[in-house]
mmCIF file of C-alpha atoms in Angstrom:
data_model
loop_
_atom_site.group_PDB
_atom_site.id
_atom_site.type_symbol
_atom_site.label_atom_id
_atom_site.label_comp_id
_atom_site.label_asym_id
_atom_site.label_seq_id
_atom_site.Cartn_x
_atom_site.Cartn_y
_atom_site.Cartn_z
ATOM 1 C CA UNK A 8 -15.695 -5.277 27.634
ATOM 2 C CA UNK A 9 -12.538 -4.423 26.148
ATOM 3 C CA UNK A 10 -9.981 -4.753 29.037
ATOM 4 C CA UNK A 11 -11.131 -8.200 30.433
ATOM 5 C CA UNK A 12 -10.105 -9.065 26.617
ATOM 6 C CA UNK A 13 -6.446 -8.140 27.098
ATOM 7 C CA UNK A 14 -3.666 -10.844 27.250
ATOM 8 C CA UNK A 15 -2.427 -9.129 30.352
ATOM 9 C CA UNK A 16 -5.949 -9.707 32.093
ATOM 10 C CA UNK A 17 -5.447 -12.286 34.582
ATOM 11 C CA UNK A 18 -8.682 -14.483 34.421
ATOM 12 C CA UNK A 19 -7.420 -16.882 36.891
ATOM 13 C CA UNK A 20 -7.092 -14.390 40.268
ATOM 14 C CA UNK A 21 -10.891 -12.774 38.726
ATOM 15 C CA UNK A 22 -12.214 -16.474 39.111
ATOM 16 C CA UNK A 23 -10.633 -16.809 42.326
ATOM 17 C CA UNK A 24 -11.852 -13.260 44.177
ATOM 18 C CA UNK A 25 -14.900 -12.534 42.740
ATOM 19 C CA UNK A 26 -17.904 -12.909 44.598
ATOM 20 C CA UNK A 27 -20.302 -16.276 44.107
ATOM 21 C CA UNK A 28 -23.999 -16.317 43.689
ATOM 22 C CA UNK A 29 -26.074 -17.436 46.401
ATOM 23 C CA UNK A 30 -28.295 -20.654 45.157
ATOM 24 C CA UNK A 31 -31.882 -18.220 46.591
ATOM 25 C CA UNK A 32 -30.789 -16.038 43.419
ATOM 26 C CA UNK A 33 -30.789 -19.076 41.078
ATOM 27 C CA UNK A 34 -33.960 -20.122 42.431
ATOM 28 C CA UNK A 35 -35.595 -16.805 41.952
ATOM 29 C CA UNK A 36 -34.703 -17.288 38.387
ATOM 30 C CA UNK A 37 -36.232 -20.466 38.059
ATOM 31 C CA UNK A 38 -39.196 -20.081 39.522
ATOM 32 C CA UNK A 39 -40.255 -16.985 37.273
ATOM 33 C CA UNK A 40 -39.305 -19.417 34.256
ATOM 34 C CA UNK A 41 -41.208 -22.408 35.131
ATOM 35 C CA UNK A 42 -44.244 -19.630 35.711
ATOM 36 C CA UNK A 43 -45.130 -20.108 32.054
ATOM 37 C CA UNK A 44 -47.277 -23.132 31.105
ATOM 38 C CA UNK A 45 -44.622 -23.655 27.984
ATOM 39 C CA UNK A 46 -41.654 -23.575 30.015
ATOM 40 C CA UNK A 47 -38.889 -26.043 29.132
ATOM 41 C CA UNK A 48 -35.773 -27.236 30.878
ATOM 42 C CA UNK A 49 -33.601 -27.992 27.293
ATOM 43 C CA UNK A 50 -31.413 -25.573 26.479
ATOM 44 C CA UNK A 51 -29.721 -22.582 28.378
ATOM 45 C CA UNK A 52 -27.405 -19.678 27.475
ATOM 46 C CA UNK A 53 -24.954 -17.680 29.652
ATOM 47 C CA UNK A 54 -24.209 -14.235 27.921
ATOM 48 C CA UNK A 55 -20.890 -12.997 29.018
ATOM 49 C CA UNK A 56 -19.930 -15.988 30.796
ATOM 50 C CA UNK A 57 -16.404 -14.835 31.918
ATOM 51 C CA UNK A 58 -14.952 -17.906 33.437
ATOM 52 C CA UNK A 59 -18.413 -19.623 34.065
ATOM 53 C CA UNK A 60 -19.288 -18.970 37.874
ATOM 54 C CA UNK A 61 -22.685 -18.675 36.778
ATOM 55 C CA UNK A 62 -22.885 -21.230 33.741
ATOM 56 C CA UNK A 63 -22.663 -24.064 36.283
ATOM 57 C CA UNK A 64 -25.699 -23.238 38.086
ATOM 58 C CA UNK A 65 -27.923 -23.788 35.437
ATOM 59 C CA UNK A 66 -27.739 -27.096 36.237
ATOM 60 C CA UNK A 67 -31.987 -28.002 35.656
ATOM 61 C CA UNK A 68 -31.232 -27.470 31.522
ATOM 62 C CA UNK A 69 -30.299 -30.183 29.920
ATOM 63 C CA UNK A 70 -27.627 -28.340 27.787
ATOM 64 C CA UNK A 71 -26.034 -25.293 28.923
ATOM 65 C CA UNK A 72 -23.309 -22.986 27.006
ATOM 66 C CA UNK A 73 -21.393 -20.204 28.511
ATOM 67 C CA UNK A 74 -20.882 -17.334 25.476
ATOM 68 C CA UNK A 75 -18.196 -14.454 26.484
ATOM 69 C CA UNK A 76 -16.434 -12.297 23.595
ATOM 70 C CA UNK A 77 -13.110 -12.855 25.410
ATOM 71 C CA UNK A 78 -10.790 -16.246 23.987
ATOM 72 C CA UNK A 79 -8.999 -15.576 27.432
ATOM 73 C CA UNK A 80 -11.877 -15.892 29.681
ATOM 74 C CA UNK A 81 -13.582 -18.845 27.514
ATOM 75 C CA UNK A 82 -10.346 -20.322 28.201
ATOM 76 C CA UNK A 83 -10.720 -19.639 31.403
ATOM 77 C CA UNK A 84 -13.916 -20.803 31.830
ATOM 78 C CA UNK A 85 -13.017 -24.312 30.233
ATOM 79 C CA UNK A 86 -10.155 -25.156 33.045
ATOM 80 C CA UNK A 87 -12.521 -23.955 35.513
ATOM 81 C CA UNK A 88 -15.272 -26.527 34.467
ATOM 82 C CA UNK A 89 -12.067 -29.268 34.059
ATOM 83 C CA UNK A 90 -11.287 -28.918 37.659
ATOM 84 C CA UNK A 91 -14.659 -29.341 39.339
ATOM 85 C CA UNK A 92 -16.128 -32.681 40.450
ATOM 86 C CA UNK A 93 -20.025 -32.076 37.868
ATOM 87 C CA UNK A 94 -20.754 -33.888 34.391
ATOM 88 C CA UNK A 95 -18.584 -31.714 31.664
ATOM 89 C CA UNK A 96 -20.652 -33.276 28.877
ATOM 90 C CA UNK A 97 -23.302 -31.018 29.997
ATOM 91 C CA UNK A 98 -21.685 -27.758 29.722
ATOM 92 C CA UNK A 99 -20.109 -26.279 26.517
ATOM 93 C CA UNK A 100 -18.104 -22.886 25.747
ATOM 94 C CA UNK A 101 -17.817 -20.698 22.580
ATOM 95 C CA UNK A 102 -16.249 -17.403 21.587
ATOM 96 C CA UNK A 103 -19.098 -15.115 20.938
ATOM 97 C CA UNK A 104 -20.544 -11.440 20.873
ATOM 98 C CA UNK A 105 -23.582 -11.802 22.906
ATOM 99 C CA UNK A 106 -26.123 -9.603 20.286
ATOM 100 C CA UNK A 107 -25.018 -11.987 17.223
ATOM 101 C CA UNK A 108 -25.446 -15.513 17.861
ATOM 102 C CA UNK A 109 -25.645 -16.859 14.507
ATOM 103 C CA UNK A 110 -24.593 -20.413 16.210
ATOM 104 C CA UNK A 111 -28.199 -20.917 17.169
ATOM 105 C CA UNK A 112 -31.371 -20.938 16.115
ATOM 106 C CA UNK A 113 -34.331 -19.330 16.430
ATOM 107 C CA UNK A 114 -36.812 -20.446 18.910
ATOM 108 C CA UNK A 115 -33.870 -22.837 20.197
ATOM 109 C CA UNK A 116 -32.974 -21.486 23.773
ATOM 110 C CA UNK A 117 -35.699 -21.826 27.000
ATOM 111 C CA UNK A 118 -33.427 -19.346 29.439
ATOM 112 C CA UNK A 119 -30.885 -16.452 28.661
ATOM 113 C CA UNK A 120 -29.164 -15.160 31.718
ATOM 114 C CA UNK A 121 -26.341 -12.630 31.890
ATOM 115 C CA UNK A 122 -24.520 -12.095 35.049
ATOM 116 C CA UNK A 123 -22.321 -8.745 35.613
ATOM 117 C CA UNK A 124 -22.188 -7.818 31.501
ATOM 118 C CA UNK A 125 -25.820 -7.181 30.637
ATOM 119 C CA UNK A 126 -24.312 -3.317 30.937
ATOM 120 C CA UNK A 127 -21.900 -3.703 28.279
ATOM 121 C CA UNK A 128 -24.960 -5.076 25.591
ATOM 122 C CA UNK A 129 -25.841 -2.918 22.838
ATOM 123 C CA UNK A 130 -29.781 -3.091 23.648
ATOM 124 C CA UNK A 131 -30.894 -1.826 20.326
ATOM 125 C CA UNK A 132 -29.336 -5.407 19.255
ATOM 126 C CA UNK A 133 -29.669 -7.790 21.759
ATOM 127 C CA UNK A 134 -33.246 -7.424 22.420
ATOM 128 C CA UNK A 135 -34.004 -8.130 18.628
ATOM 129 C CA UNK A 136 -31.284 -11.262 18.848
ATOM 130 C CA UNK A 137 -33.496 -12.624 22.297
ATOM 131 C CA UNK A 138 -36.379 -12.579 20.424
ATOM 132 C CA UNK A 139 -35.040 -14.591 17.557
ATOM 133 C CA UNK A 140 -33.701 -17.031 19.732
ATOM 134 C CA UNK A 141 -36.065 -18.043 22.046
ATOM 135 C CA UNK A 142 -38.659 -19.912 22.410
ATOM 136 C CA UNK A 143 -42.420 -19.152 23.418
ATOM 137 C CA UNK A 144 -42.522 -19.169 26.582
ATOM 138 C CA UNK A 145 -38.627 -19.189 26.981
ATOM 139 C CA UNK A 146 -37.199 -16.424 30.190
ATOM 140 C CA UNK A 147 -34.495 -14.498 30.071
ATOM 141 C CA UNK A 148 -32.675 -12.804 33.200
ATOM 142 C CA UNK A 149 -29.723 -9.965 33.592
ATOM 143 C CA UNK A 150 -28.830 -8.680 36.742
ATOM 144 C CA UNK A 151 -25.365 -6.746 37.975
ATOM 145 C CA UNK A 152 -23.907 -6.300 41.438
ATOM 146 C CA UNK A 153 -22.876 -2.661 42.402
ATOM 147 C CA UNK A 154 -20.237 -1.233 44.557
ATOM 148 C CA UNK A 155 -19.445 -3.254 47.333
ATOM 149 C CA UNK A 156 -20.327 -2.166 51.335
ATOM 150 C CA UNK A 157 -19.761 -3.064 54.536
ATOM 151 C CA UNK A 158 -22.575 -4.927 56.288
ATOM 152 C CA UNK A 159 -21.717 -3.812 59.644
ATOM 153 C CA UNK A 160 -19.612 0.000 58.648
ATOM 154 C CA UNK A 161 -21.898 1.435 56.730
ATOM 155 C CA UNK A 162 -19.313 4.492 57.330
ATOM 156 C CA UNK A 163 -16.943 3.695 54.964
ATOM 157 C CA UNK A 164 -19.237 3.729 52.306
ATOM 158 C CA UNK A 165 -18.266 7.413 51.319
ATOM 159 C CA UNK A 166 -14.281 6.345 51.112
ATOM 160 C CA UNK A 167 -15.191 3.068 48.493
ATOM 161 C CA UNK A 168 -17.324 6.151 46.376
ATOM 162 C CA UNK A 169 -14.666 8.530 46.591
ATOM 163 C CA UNK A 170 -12.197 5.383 45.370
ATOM 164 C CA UNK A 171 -14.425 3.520 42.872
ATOM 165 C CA UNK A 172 -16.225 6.009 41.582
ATOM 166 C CA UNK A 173 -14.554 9.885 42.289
ATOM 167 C CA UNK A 174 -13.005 12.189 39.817
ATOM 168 C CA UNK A 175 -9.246 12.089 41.291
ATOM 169 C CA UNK A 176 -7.295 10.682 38.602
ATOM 170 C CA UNK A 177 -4.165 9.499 40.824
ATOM 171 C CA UNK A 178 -6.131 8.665 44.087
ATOM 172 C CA UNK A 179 -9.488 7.213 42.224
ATOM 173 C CA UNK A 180 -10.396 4.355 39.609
ATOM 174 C CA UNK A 181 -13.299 6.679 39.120
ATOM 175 C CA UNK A 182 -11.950 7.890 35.811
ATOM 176 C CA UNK A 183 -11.111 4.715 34.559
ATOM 177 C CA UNK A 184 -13.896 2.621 34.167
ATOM 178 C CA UNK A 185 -15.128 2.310 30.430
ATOM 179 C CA UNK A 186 -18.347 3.955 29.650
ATOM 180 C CA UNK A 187 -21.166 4.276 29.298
ATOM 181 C CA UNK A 188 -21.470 0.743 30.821
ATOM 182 C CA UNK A 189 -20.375 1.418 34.060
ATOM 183 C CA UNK A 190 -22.599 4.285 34.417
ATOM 184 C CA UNK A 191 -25.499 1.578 33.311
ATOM 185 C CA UNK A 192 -24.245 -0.752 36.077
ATOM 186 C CA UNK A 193 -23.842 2.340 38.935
ATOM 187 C CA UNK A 194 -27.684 2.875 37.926
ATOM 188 C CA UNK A 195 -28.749 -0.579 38.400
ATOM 189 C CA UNK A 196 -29.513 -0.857 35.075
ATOM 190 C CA UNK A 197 -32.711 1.440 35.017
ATOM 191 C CA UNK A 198 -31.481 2.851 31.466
ATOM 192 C CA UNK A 199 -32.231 -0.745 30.060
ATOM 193 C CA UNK A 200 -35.438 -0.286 28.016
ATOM 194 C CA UNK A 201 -38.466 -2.754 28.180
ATOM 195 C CA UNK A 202 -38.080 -5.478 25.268
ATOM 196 C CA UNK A 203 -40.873 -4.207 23.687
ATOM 197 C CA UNK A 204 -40.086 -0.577 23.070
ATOM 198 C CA UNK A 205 -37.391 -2.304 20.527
ATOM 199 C CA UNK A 206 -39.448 -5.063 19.139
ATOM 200 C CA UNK A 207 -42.876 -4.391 19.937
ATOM 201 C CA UNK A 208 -45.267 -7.338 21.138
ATOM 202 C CA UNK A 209 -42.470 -9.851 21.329
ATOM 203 C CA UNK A 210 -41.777 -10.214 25.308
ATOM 204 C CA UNK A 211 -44.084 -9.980 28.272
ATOM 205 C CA UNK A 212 -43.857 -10.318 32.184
ATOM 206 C CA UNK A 213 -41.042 -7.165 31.831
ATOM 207 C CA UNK A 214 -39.718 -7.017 35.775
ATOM 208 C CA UNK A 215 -37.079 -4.583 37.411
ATOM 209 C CA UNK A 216 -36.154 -6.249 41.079
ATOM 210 C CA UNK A 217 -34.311 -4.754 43.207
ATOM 211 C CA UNK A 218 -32.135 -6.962 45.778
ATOM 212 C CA UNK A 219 -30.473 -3.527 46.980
ATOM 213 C CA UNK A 220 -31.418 -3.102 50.839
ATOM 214 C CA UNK A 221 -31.270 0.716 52.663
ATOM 215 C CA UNK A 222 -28.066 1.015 50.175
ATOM 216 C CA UNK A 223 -30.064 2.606 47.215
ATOM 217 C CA UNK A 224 -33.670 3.622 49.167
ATOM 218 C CA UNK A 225 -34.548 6.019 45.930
ATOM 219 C CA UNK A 226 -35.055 2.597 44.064
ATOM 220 C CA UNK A 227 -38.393 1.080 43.936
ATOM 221 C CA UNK A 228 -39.346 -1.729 45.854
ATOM 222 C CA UNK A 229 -35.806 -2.660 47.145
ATOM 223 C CA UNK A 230 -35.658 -6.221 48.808
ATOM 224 C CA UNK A 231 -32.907 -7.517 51.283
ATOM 225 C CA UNK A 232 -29.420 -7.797 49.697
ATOM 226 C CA UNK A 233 -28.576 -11.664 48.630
ATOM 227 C CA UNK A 234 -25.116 -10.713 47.820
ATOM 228 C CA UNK A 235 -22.610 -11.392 50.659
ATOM 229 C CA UNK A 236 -19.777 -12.925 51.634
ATOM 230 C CA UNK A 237 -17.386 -12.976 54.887
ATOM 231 C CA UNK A 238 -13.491 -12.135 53.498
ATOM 232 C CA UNK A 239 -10.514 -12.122 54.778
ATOM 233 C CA UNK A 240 -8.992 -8.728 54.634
ATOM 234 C CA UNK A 241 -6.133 -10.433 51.919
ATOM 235 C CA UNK A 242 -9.024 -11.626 49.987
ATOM 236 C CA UNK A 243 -10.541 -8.454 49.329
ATOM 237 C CA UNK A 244 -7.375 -6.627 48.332
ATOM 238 C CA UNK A 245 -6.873 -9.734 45.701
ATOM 239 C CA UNK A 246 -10.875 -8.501 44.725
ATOM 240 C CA UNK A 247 -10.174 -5.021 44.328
ATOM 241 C CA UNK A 248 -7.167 -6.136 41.752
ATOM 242 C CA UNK A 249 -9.970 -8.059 39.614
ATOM 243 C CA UNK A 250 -11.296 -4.750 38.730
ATOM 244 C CA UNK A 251 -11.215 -3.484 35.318
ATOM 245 C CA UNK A 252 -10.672 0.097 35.992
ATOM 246 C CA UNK A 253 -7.531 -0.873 38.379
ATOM 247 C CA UNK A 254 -5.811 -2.490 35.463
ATOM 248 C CA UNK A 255 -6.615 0.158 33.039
ATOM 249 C CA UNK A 256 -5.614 2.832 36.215
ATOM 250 C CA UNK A 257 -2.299 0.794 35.899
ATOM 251 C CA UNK A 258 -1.441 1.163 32.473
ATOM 252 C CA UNK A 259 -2.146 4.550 32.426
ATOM 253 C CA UNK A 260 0.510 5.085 35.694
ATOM 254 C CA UNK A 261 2.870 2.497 36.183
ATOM 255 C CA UNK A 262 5.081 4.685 38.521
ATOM 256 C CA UNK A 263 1.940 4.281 41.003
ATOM 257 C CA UNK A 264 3.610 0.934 41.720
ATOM 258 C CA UNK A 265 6.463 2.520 43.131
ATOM 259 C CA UNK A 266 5.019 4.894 46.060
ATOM 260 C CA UNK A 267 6.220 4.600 48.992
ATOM 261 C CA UNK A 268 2.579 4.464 50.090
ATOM 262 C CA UNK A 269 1.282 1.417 48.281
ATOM 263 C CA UNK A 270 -0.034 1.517 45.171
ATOM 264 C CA UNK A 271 -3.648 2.993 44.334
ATOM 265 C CA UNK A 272 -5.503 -0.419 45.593
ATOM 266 C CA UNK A 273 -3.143 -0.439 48.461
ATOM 267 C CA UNK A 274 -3.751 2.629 49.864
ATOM 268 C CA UNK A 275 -7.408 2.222 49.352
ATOM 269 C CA UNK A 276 -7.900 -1.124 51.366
ATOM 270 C CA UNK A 277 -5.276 0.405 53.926
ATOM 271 C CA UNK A 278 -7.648 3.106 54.165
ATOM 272 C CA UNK A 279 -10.765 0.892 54.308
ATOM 273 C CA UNK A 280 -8.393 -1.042 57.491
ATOM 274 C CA UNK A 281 -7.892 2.232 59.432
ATOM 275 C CA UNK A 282 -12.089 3.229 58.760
ATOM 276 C CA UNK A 283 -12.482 -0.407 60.352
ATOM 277 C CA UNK A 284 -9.783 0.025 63.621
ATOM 278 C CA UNK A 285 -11.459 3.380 64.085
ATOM 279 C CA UNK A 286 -14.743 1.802 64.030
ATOM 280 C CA UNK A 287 -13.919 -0.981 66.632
ATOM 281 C CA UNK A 288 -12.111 1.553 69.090
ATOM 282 C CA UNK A 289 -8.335 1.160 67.820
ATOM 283 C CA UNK A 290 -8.172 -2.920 67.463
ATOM 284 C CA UNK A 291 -5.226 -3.983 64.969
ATOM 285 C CA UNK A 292 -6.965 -5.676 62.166
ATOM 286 C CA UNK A 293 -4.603 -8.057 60.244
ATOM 287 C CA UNK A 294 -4.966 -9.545 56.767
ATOM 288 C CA UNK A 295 -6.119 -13.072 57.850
ATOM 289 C CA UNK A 296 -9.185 -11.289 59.977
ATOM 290 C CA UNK A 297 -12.370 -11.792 58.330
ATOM 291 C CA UNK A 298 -14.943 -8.807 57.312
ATOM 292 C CA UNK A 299 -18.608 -9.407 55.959
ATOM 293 C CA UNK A 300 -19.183 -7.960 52.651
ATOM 294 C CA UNK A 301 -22.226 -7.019 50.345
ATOM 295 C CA UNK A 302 -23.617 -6.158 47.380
ATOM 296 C CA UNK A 303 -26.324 -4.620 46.048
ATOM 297 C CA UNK A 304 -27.725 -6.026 43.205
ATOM 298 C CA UNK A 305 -30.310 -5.485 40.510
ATOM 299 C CA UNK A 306 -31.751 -7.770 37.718
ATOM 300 C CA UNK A 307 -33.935 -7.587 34.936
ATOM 301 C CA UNK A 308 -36.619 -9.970 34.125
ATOM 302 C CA UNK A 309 -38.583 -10.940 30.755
ATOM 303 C CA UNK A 310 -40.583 -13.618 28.708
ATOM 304 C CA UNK A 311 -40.706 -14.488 24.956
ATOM 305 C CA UNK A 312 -44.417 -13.906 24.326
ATOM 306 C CA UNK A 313 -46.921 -16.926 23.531
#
């Protein structure tokens, strides 16, 4: 994705602020891998690593590497790994595309995952490159996370739509996000196809789940949201600045900085504040207080045929 690319992207507040997967998701992954009878625990990739949150988790694989098309965030990811108390010899990092990955080989790689970039991936591409590289038997898993909510003001969801994804182009990111992968992400990643209808007969076990909740009840099947976190009200503006479409909002009007008003994000989360007082019956919320947040996610499941 072109913008988290940029020099002026700063990698170290989007490791900071950006939510963390809970361990239940990881373990959902792994048990629909070790479901085949030719499951292995040897090598694992990361596609679109950014700065690793999810590289680190694979920690049953004996080798893991974290791939990202950004030097900045594989950079990123390597001081990140430097500065936590696990084994570093077991992680690696390289400067990649994620649909050419001429650095391995085929049938090399038991797991693929891709956490929030699977909607950037040329699928015409990457489904022929996940055949080639792995093995029988081998799992792969992409999921995304959607607009955040409120657990407890579901309310407010209309003012985060109108913000993140509305047509206003001084008042709304909407316009700013790059397509057509953000539309992909929006949609949960329904427009994904099945392996197979790119390489036929190479992948089995195709799954859509759904960790959505009431959020999204047109989706099939939704289960309980996994996705949470309680923030303090500082916290989630620094989240809102990780987003892609607020930096590219930014370039495109730098004078927003100077309203009297707050800028774009500001007035956004100042609005989100006010939805909250109004919501509690007038009670002063303050940027230390703590809110519980969610978010919807969706992932996409798949096996390398035997």
């Amino acid at each position: 994705m072109a913008t988290f690319g940029k020099a002026t992207f700063n990698t170290a507040i989007y490791a900071s602020y950006r939510p963390t997967y809970p361990r239940s998701l990881f373990d959902f992954i792994f048990r629909f891998h070790e479901r085949s009878k030719d499951a292995r625990w040897d090598r694992a990739i990361d596609l679109g690593c950014g700065t690793g949150q999810a590289t680190v988790e694979l920690i049953p694989f004996k080798k893991v590497t974290g791939i990202d098309p950004s030097e900045g965030m594989v950079v990123g990811a390597r001081k990140v790994l430097e500065a936590q108390t696990i084994s570093t010899d077991q992680y690696d990092f390289v400067q990649s595309s994620a649909e050419k990955l001429d650095f391995l080989g085929d049938a090399s790689v038991d797991l693929v995952i891709a956490a929030q970039a699977g909607h950037w991936f040329d699928w015409s591409k990457m489904w022929p490159e996940l055949a080639r590289v792995l093995r029988k038997g081998g799992s792969a898993a992409f999921w995304i996370y959607s607009e955040f909510r409120f657990t407890r003001y579901p309310a407010l969801t209309s003012i985060i739509n109108d913000y993140g994804q509305g047509s206003d182009p001084l008042n709304s990111i909407g316009p700013y996000w790059q397509q057509p992968g953000r539309s992909v992400l929006e949609n949960h990643l329904v427009e994904v196809p099945d392996g197979n209808e790119v390489v036929p007969g190479q992948f089995s076990d195709f799954e859509r789940v759904f960790f959505t909740g009431s959020h999204y009840p047109d989706l099939p099947s939704p289960r309980s949201v996994i996705l949470k976190k309680k923030m303090t009200w500082d916290d989630l503006l620094s989240y809102l600045r990780t987003w892609s479409s607020l930096h590219t909002f930014k370039e495109a009007h730098p004078e927003d900085a100077q309203r009297a008003d707050g800028s774009v994000e500001v007035r956004f989360w100042n609005a989100l504040k006010e939805g909250v007082e109004r919501e509690l019956g007038g009670a002063k919320i303050e940027g230390k207080d703590e809110v519980d947040i969610e978010w919807p996610l969706a992932m996409v499941l798949v096996k390398k045929a035997t």
